[in-house]
Amino acid sequence: MLKRPVGNLIRRRPWSVLVGLSALVTTIATCGLGSASASSASGLGAPNPARGTPVSVGIITDAGSGTVSTGALVEAGARMGVSWANQYAKGLGGHPIKLVVCENQETPAGGQVCANQMVQDKVVAVVLPFTGEGAVEVPTITQAGIPYVTISGASSQELTTTGSFALTGGFPADLGAIALQAKQKGLKKVAMLVSDVPAAITGAQTLGGLVFKSAGVGFKVIPVEPGTADMTPQLQSAVSWGAAAVGITGDLTLCTSFLKGYQTLSLKLPKYLVGPCVAPSVVQSLGSVLKGSYTAGTSLTGTKDAATYAAMTKKYAPSVSPNPNVSANQLSGTESVWALVSLMTGYTGDVSASTIQSQLESRKNVPLPLSGGLTFTCNGTAIPLLKSVCSATTYLGVLTAKGQIASAQKFNSSALFKS
């Protein structure tokens, strides 16, 4: 199924990021944004072509399995980003980018094949927005001295391996933001209803327990069997415990059940939702319940980055919608390339795997394109337990009945992970 976000926002980091944390915690996008009105070539900026020796940059996508997936769309966005970078952003440190694409067939074996290809093709970095095969891809790539750069990591290998860099904090940062907001609002207890699979439960209990304790807010994880159609009993349990706010971590089915149960009980508590909850079917049938909910994301309407993206689509991929709500998957591919270009802006000299890794480890507060103003610093301090994570900052926005974000507040929860 295609991941097609709804609404006037940028939203990333689905709940499934917890699944990849299971091995880690036992020892310890997709995004969409507001429509851009500027779609003319002026949004591209002044031409600034790359003129040095070409360098190869790899991208691995979850595609090629024969099923309908986001991979081909991510690839299209990455190619668009490369075309723009080579003509308008001086490529990568002055060098034209040659994109090396590998589709991992959405299998571990395919992930290993792609990792080997990246090494054989001597790419200077591997970039991608997300993958389900990071656990097998990261070791081969990083052991070859090639930086692995993901927008949102899901596996413990992506989040803790030297040479791997997750530019956003994913679900751990979202939990931290909820804890900080709860403290800010004076909420004494927060209950999170979580899909009852071991990795999700363990991740929520371990990381959630840490950040909420640091914030001085009570926290309870209530397991919910996958596929549960009636979540009223679990919500009633949260209320009986004394929860001042409730949240859901699960797929679309559980999101729908959560909102229906909330409506049945006529609850008025603040509620926290994950990205899958803001799906077209939910907006259509439960928009009135959706209204007022909090979710990770922010609006980018009218921003320079959104205008540049819209101009890219017009020049390089006219069949791609300039409205990121429609082309969110292509945008994620563009963002992956653009983030690397942003990292190397101002750099002069040879571009190699080692120089890119040095830039990643030394530069601070690098702007993350198409993020609403977030930055990344990959020195291992953002979330100390997850040394590959480069930011603990995220937005929490308030949803409208149409699934749009009317306002958003930025939170940096780094200090909560140090306590």
Short mmCIF file of C-alpha atoms in Angstrom, two decimals:
data_model
loop_
_atom_site.label_atom_id
_atom_site.label_comp_id
_atom_site.label_asym_id
_atom_site.label_seq_id
_atom_site.Cartn_x
_atom_site.Cartn_y
_atom_site.Cartn_z
CA MET A 1 0.00 0.00 0.00
CA LEU A 2 1.26 3.46 -0.80
CA LYS A 3 1.97 5.65 2.17
CA ARG A 4 0.14 8.85 1.28
CA PRO A 5 -0.15 11.32 4.14
CA VAL A 6 -3.04 13.72 4.42
CA GLY A 7 -3.18 17.30 5.51
CA ASN A 8 -1.29 20.52 5.68
CA LEU A 9 1.79 19.27 7.49
CA ILE A 10 5.01 17.39 7.47
CA ARG A 11 4.72 14.14 9.35
CA ARG A 12 7.34 11.41 9.74
CA ARG A 13 8.42 8.50 11.89
CA PRO A 14 5.65 5.88 11.90
CA TRP A 15 5.03 3.77 15.00
CA SER A 16 6.85 0.80 13.49
CA VAL A 17 10.17 2.42 14.39
CA LEU A 18 9.69 0.73 17.75
CA VAL A 19 9.95 -2.71 16.19
CA GLY A 20 13.59 -2.18 15.32
CA LEU A 21 14.41 -1.16 18.87
CA SER A 22 13.67 -4.53 20.45
CA ALA A 23 17.23 -5.87 20.51
CA LEU A 24 18.48 -2.50 21.66
CA VAL A 25 16.09 -1.81 24.50
CA THR A 26 16.53 -5.24 26.03
CA THR A 27 20.11 -4.18 26.61
CA ILE A 28 19.39 -0.54 27.17
CA ALA A 29 8.11 9.92 7.45
CA THR A 30 5.95 9.64 5.95
CA CYS A 31 5.46 12.53 5.50
CA GLY A 32 3.34 15.19 4.00
CA LEU A 33 3.27 18.95 4.18
CA GLY A 34 1.26 21.92 3.18
CA SER A 35 0.69 22.68 -0.46
CA ALA A 36 3.27 25.08 -1.88
CA SER A 37 1.86 27.93 -3.89
CA ALA A 38 5.16 28.79 -5.58
CA SER A 39 5.84 26.30 -8.35
CA SER A 40 7.73 28.49 -10.79
CA ALA A 41 11.36 28.05 -11.72
CA SER A 42 12.24 31.01 -9.50
CA GLY A 43 11.98 28.68 -6.50
CA LEU A 44 15.01 26.76 -7.76
CA GLY A 45 17.40 29.59 -6.94
CA ALA A 46 20.22 30.93 -9.10
CA PRO A 47 22.03 28.33 -11.24
CA ASN A 48 25.18 27.10 -9.54
CA PRO A 49 26.30 24.00 -11.45
CA ALA A 50 28.74 21.41 -10.17
CA ARG A 51 31.91 21.18 -12.27
CA GLY A 52 34.28 18.80 -10.48
CA THR A 53 34.84 15.08 -10.88
CA PRO A 54 31.56 13.14 -10.45
CA VAL A 55 31.07 11.21 -7.22
CA SER A 56 28.72 8.28 -6.67
CA VAL A 57 26.03 8.45 -3.98
CA GLY A 58 23.93 5.37 -3.24
CA ILE A 59 20.28 5.07 -2.35
CA ILE A 60 18.64 1.82 -1.26
CA THR A 61 14.87 1.61 -1.56
CA ASP A 62 12.27 -0.84 -0.32
CA ALA A 63 11.19 -1.81 -3.82
CA GLY A 64 11.42 -4.54 -6.43
CA SER A 65 9.40 -7.20 -4.65
CA GLY A 66 6.60 -7.09 -7.21
CA THR A 67 4.17 -5.51 -4.74
CA VAL A 68 2.96 -1.92 -4.81
CA SER A 69 5.44 -0.04 -2.64
CA THR A 70 6.83 3.41 -2.03
CA GLY A 71 10.27 2.52 -3.38
CA ALA A 72 9.80 3.66 -6.98
CA LEU A 73 8.37 6.97 -5.79
CA VAL A 74 11.30 7.51 -3.40
CA GLU A 75 13.70 6.84 -6.30
CA ALA A 76 11.92 9.40 -8.47
CA GLY A 77 12.26 12.01 -5.75
CA ALA A 78 15.95 11.22 -5.24
CA ARG A 79 16.65 11.62 -8.98
CA MET A 80 14.83 14.93 -8.93
CA GLY A 81 16.93 16.08 -5.98
CA VAL A 82 20.14 15.07 -7.75
CA SER A 83 19.20 16.98 -10.92
CA TRP A 84 18.50 20.11 -8.89
CA ALA A 85 21.65 19.77 -6.77
CA ASN A 86 23.89 19.35 -9.82
CA GLN A 87 22.48 22.40 -11.57
CA TYR A 88 21.55 24.76 -8.73
CA ALA A 89 23.42 23.74 -5.55
CA LYS A 90 26.92 22.96 -6.82
CA GLY A 91 26.36 19.24 -6.40
CA LEU A 92 28.18 17.64 -3.50
CA GLY A 93 30.98 19.96 -2.43
CA GLY A 94 31.33 21.14 -6.05
CA HIS A 95 31.22 17.63 -7.55
CA PRO A 96 28.35 16.36 -9.73
CA ILE A 97 26.39 13.57 -8.08
CA LYS A 98 25.95 10.24 -9.85
CA LEU A 99 23.07 8.38 -8.20
CA VAL A 100 23.48 4.63 -7.70
CA VAL A 101 20.09 3.01 -7.03
CA CYS A 102 19.49 -0.45 -5.59
CA GLU A 103 16.10 -2.00 -4.82
CA ASN A 104 16.27 -4.41 -1.89
CA GLN A 105 13.22 -6.48 -2.87
CA GLU A 106 11.96 -5.78 0.68
CA THR A 107 13.86 -8.85 1.94
CA PRO A 108 16.97 -9.31 4.12
CA ALA A 109 18.69 -11.13 1.25
CA GLY A 110 17.94 -8.21 -1.05
CA GLY A 111 19.23 -5.79 1.55
CA GLN A 112 22.52 -7.67 1.69
CA VAL A 113 22.79 -7.63 -2.11
CA CYS A 114 22.27 -3.86 -2.13
CA ALA A 115 24.80 -3.31 0.65
CA ASN A 116 27.36 -5.29 -1.33
CA GLN A 117 26.57 -3.29 -4.45
CA MET A 118 27.19 -0.01 -2.62
CA VAL A 119 30.62 -1.24 -1.57
CA GLN A 120 31.48 -2.53 -5.04
CA ASP A 121 30.40 0.73 -6.67
CA LYS A 122 32.54 2.71 -4.23
CA VAL A 123 29.83 5.18 -3.30
CA VAL A 124 30.87 8.02 -1.01
CA ALA A 125 27.68 7.70 1.05
CA VAL A 126 24.39 5.83 1.18
CA VAL A 127 21.31 7.97 1.77
CA LEU A 128 17.68 6.95 2.26
CA PRO A 129 14.56 8.15 4.05
CA PHE A 130 13.64 4.82 5.69
CA THR A 131 13.93 1.08 5.18
CA GLY A 132 12.77 -2.17 6.68
CA GLU A 133 16.12 -3.84 5.94
CA GLY A 134 18.54 -1.58 7.78
CA ALA A 135 19.64 -4.36 10.11
CA VAL A 136 21.37 -6.21 7.27
CA GLU A 137 22.39 -3.19 5.21
CA VAL A 138 24.19 -1.16 7.87
CA PRO A 139 26.95 -3.59 8.95
CA THR A 140 28.32 -4.21 5.44
CA ILE A 141 28.16 -0.55 4.44
CA THR A 142 29.68 0.93 7.58
CA GLN A 143 32.39 -1.74 7.86
CA ALA A 144 33.51 -0.65 4.39
CA GLY A 145 33.94 2.88 5.74
CA ILE A 146 30.92 4.25 3.89
CA PRO A 147 28.58 6.59 5.85
CA TYR A 148 25.00 5.33 6.08
CA VAL A 149 22.62 8.30 6.34
CA THR A 150 18.91 7.79 6.99
CA ILE A 151 16.25 10.36 7.75
CA SER A 152 14.54 8.06 10.25
CA GLY A 153 16.16 4.85 11.46
CA ALA A 154 14.12 1.84 12.53
CA SER A 155 16.61 -0.90 13.47
CA SER A 156 19.02 -0.89 16.39
CA GLN A 157 21.86 -1.18 13.84
CA GLU A 158 20.78 2.11 12.26
CA LEU A 159 20.46 3.83 15.62
CA THR A 160 23.63 2.65 17.38
CA THR A 161 26.30 1.66 14.83
CA THR A 162 29.38 3.82 14.32
CA GLY A 163 29.18 5.19 10.79
CA SER A 164 25.39 5.15 10.74
CA PHE A 165 23.59 8.49 11.09
CA ALA A 166 19.85 8.89 11.74
CA LEU A 167 19.14 12.56 11.13
CA THR A 168 15.90 12.67 13.13
CA GLY A 169 15.09 11.20 16.53
CA GLY A 170 12.16 9.09 15.38
CA PHE A 171 9.74 7.71 17.93
CA PRO A 172 12.09 8.16 20.92
CA ALA A 173 12.15 11.92 20.25
CA ASP A 174 8.37 11.92 19.88
CA LEU A 175 7.99 10.25 23.28
CA GLY A 176 10.32 12.85 24.74
CA ALA A 177 8.26 15.66 23.24
CA ILE A 178 5.06 14.23 24.71
CA ALA A 179 6.71 13.98 28.13
CA LEU A 180 7.89 17.59 27.94
CA GLN A 181 4.49 18.85 26.84
CA ALA A 182 2.77 16.88 29.59
CA LYS A 183 5.06 18.49 32.15
CA GLN A 184 4.45 21.91 30.59
CA LYS A 185 0.68 21.44 30.81
CA GLY A 186 0.80 20.06 34.33
CA LEU A 187 -0.48 16.63 33.33
CA LYS A 188 0.35 14.17 36.10
CA LYS A 189 -0.13 10.88 34.24
CA VAL A 190 -0.06 9.77 30.59
CA ALA A 191 -1.24 6.35 29.39
CA MET A 192 -0.02 5.00 26.05
CA LEU A 193 -2.01 2.21 24.42
CA VAL A 194 0.49 0.12 22.46
CA SER A 195 0.18 -2.72 19.97
CA ASP A 196 0.95 -5.88 21.93
CA VAL A 197 4.01 -7.12 20.05
CA PRO A 198 7.17 -7.62 22.13
CA ALA A 199 9.33 -5.03 20.38
CA ALA A 200 6.71 -2.29 20.55
CA ILE A 201 5.84 -2.96 24.17
CA THR A 202 9.48 -3.20 25.29
CA GLY A 203 10.45 -0.09 23.38
CA ALA A 204 7.58 1.97 24.76
CA GLN A 205 8.17 0.80 28.31
CA THR A 206 11.94 1.31 28.26
CA LEU A 207 12.26 4.58 26.36
CA GLY A 208 8.91 5.98 27.44
CA GLY A 209 9.58 5.02 31.03
CA LEU A 210 12.92 6.82 30.90
CA VAL A 211 11.77 10.14 29.46
CA PHE A 212 8.56 10.41 31.48
CA LYS A 213 10.39 9.64 34.70
CA SER A 214 12.94 12.32 33.84
CA ALA A 215 10.09 14.77 33.19
CA GLY A 216 8.41 13.88 36.48
CA VAL A 217 5.25 12.60 34.78
CA GLY A 218 3.62 9.24 35.46
CA PHE A 219 3.59 6.87 32.49
CA LYS A 220 1.76 3.61 31.86
CA VAL A 221 1.88 1.31 28.84
CA ILE A 222 -1.39 -0.56 28.20
CA PRO A 223 -1.02 -3.45 25.72
CA VAL A 224 -3.62 -3.86 22.99
CA GLU A 225 -3.88 -7.00 20.88
CA PRO A 226 -3.25 -6.27 17.18
CA GLY A 227 -6.51 -6.09 15.24
CA THR A 228 -8.60 -5.15 18.31
CA ALA A 229 -11.85 -3.64 17.05
CA ASP A 230 -13.11 -2.32 20.40
CA MET A 231 -10.57 -0.46 22.51
CA THR A 232 -13.09 0.80 25.03
CA PRO A 233 -11.88 -1.53 27.84
CA GLN A 234 -8.26 -0.40 27.45
CA LEU A 235 -9.25 3.25 27.43
CA GLN A 236 -11.42 2.69 30.50
CA SER A 237 -8.41 1.09 32.18
CA ALA A 238 -6.37 4.21 31.43
CA VAL A 239 -9.06 6.42 32.93
CA SER A 240 -9.34 4.22 36.02
CA TRP A 241 -5.56 4.50 36.48
CA GLY A 242 -5.96 8.27 36.55
CA ALA A 243 -4.56 9.19 33.15
CA ALA A 244 -4.71 12.91 32.38
CA ALA A 245 -3.90 12.17 28.72
CA VAL A 246 -3.96 9.10 26.48
CA GLY A 247 -2.11 8.06 23.33
CA ILE A 248 -2.01 5.30 20.75
CA THR A 249 0.97 3.54 19.19
CA GLY A 250 -0.19 1.18 16.47
CA ASP A 251 -1.37 0.74 12.92
CA LEU A 252 -4.43 2.16 11.16
CA THR A 253 -6.75 -0.50 12.60
CA LEU A 254 -5.76 0.30 16.17
CA CYS A 255 -5.89 4.04 15.49
CA THR A 256 -9.48 3.71 14.29
CA SER A 257 -10.42 1.55 17.26
CA PHE A 258 -8.78 4.02 19.64
CA LEU A 259 -10.70 6.99 18.25
CA LYS A 260 -14.00 5.10 18.24
CA GLY A 261 -13.46 4.04 21.86
CA TYR A 262 -12.57 7.61 22.81
CA GLN A 263 -15.83 8.74 21.21
CA THR A 264 -17.89 6.00 22.86
CA LEU A 265 -16.63 6.97 26.32
CA SER A 266 -17.12 10.69 25.57
CA LEU A 267 -13.60 11.37 26.79
CA LYS A 268 -12.24 14.91 26.96
CA LEU A 269 -8.63 14.03 27.76
CA PRO A 270 -5.77 15.28 25.55
CA LYS A 271 -4.85 12.53 23.08
CA TYR A 272 -1.68 11.75 21.15
CA LEU A 273 -1.74 10.03 17.76
CA VAL A 274 0.85 8.55 15.42
CA GLY A 275 1.04 9.14 11.67
CA PRO A 276 -1.09 6.15 10.54
CA CYS A 277 -4.04 7.62 12.45
CA VAL A 278 -4.30 10.54 10.03
CA ALA A 279 -5.41 8.49 7.04
CA PRO A 280 -8.14 9.47 4.56
CA SER A 281 -10.55 6.89 5.97
CA VAL A 282 -10.08 8.25 9.49
CA VAL A 283 -10.45 11.87 8.42
CA GLN A 284 -13.65 11.04 6.56
CA SER A 285 -15.32 8.98 9.28
CA LEU A 286 -13.83 10.30 12.52
CA GLY A 287 -12.70 13.84 11.72
CA SER A 288 -14.65 15.30 14.62
CA VAL A 289 -12.82 13.00 17.05
CA LEU A 290 -9.49 13.63 15.33
CA LYS A 291 -9.91 17.36 15.94
CA GLY A 292 -7.72 18.65 18.75
CA SER A 293 -5.43 15.61 18.83
CA TYR A 294 -1.65 16.02 19.03
CA THR A 295 0.72 14.40 16.55
CA ALA A 296 4.36 14.77 15.53
CA GLY A 297 4.52 17.24 12.66
CA THR A 298 4.35 20.83 11.53
CA SER A 299 3.04 22.90 8.64
CA LEU A 300 5.43 24.07 5.92
CA THR A 301 2.97 26.16 3.94
CA GLY A 302 4.67 29.15 2.36
CA THR A 303 8.23 28.16 3.30
CA LYS A 304 11.20 28.52 0.98
CA ASP A 305 11.90 24.78 1.02
CA ALA A 306 8.33 23.99 -0.03
CA ALA A 307 8.58 26.48 -2.89
CA THR A 308 11.88 24.96 -4.02
CA TYR A 309 10.38 21.48 -3.95
CA ALA A 310 7.41 22.61 -6.02
CA ALA A 311 9.74 24.22 -8.55
CA MET A 312 11.80 21.01 -8.73
CA THR A 313 8.73 18.98 -9.64
CA LYS A 314 7.80 21.41 -12.40
CA LYS A 315 11.26 21.39 -13.98
CA TYR A 316 12.42 17.82 -13.51
CA ALA A 317 9.31 15.69 -12.96
CA PRO A 318 6.15 17.35 -14.33
CA SER A 319 4.11 14.23 -13.65
CA VAL A 320 4.86 14.53 -9.92
CA SER A 321 2.47 16.71 -7.95
CA PRO A 322 4.04 19.88 -6.54
CA ASN A 323 1.69 19.41 -3.59
CA PRO A 324 3.69 17.33 -1.10
CA ASN A 325 0.47 15.95 0.39
CA VAL A 326 0.12 14.01 -2.86
CA SER A 327 3.81 13.38 -3.59
CA ALA A 328 5.06 12.79 -0.03
CA ASN A 329 6.99 9.68 -1.01
CA GLN A 330 8.87 11.46 -3.79
CA LEU A 331 9.58 14.25 -1.32
CA SER A 332 11.21 11.79 1.08
CA GLY A 333 13.66 10.77 -1.65
CA THR A 334 14.39 14.40 -2.47
CA GLU A 335 14.95 15.21 1.21
CA SER A 336 17.48 12.39 1.58
CA VAL A 337 19.68 13.78 -1.20
CA TRP A 338 19.13 17.40 -0.18
CA ALA A 339 20.19 16.68 3.42
CA LEU A 340 23.56 15.37 2.19
CA VAL A 341 23.99 18.40 -0.05
CA SER A 342 23.14 20.65 2.89
CA LEU A 343 25.77 18.88 4.99
CA MET A 344 28.49 19.55 2.41
CA THR A 345 27.54 23.15 1.63
CA GLY A 346 30.65 25.32 1.90
CA TYR A 347 33.03 22.36 1.79
CA THR A 348 35.86 22.50 -0.71
CA GLY A 349 38.28 19.74 -1.59
CA ASP A 350 38.05 16.07 -2.43
CA VAL A 351 34.74 14.42 -1.65
CA SER A 352 35.13 10.87 -0.33
CA ALA A 353 33.48 8.58 2.18
CA SER A 354 35.94 9.70 4.83
CA THR A 355 35.42 13.42 4.23
CA ILE A 356 31.65 13.01 4.35
CA GLN A 357 31.89 11.04 7.59
CA SER A 358 34.15 13.74 9.01
CA GLN A 359 31.58 16.40 8.09
CA LEU A 360 28.81 14.36 9.70
CA GLU A 361 30.77 13.94 12.92
CA SER A 362 32.01 17.52 13.19
CA ARG A 363 29.37 19.89 11.83
CA LYS A 364 26.73 21.24 14.19
CA ASN A 365 23.15 22.39 13.68
CA VAL A 366 23.00 21.54 9.98
CA PRO A 367 19.57 22.51 8.57
CA LEU A 368 17.42 19.53 7.66
CA PRO A 369 15.56 20.44 4.46
CA LEU A 370 11.77 20.20 4.38
CA SER A 371 11.54 19.78 8.15
CA GLY A 372 10.14 23.10 9.32
CA GLY A 373 13.46 24.33 10.65
CA LEU A 374 14.90 21.27 12.39
CA THR A 375 18.67 20.77 12.46
CA PHE A 376 20.97 17.81 13.03
CA THR A 377 24.25 17.38 14.91
CA CYS A 378 25.73 13.89 14.65
CA ASN A 379 28.17 13.86 17.57
CA GLY A 380 26.34 11.19 19.56
CA THR A 381 24.92 13.51 22.22
CA ALA A 382 21.33 14.05 21.03
CA ILE A 383 20.09 10.80 22.57
CA PRO A 384 23.05 9.19 24.34
CA LEU A 385 21.44 5.73 24.43
CA LEU A 386 21.11 5.88 20.63
CA LYS A 387 24.47 7.27 19.59
CA SER A 388 23.67 7.35 15.88
CA VAL A 389 20.68 9.66 16.34
CA CYS A 390 21.46 13.23 15.32
CA SER A 391 18.50 15.13 16.79
CA ALA A 392 16.14 14.88 19.74
CA THR A 393 14.01 17.75 18.49
CA THR A 394 10.54 17.32 17.09
CA TYR A 395 7.30 19.22 16.66
CA LEU A 396 3.96 18.42 18.23
CA GLY A 397 1.09 19.89 16.26
CA VAL A 398 -2.66 20.10 16.83
CA LEU A 399 -4.86 18.40 14.25
CA THR A 400 -7.97 19.86 12.67
CA ALA A 401 -10.99 17.79 11.69
CA LYS A 402 -9.52 17.63 8.17
CA GLY A 403 -6.26 16.11 9.36
CA GLN A 404 -4.31 19.35 9.03
CA ILE A 405 -2.01 20.88 11.62
CA ALA A 406 -3.22 24.26 12.77
CA SER A 407 -0.27 24.98 15.06
CA ALA A 408 2.90 23.28 16.25
CA GLN A 409 5.39 23.60 19.07
CA LYS A 410 9.03 22.53 18.94
CA PHE A 411 10.46 20.34 21.70
CA ASN A 412 14.02 19.18 22.32
CA SER A 413 13.97 16.25 24.71
CA SER A 414 17.70 15.52 24.72
CA ALA A 415 18.08 16.26 28.43
CA LEU A 416 15.47 13.64 29.31
CA PHE A 417 17.65 10.89 27.88
CA LYS A 418 20.65 11.94 29.96
CA SER A 419 19.03 11.54 33.34
#
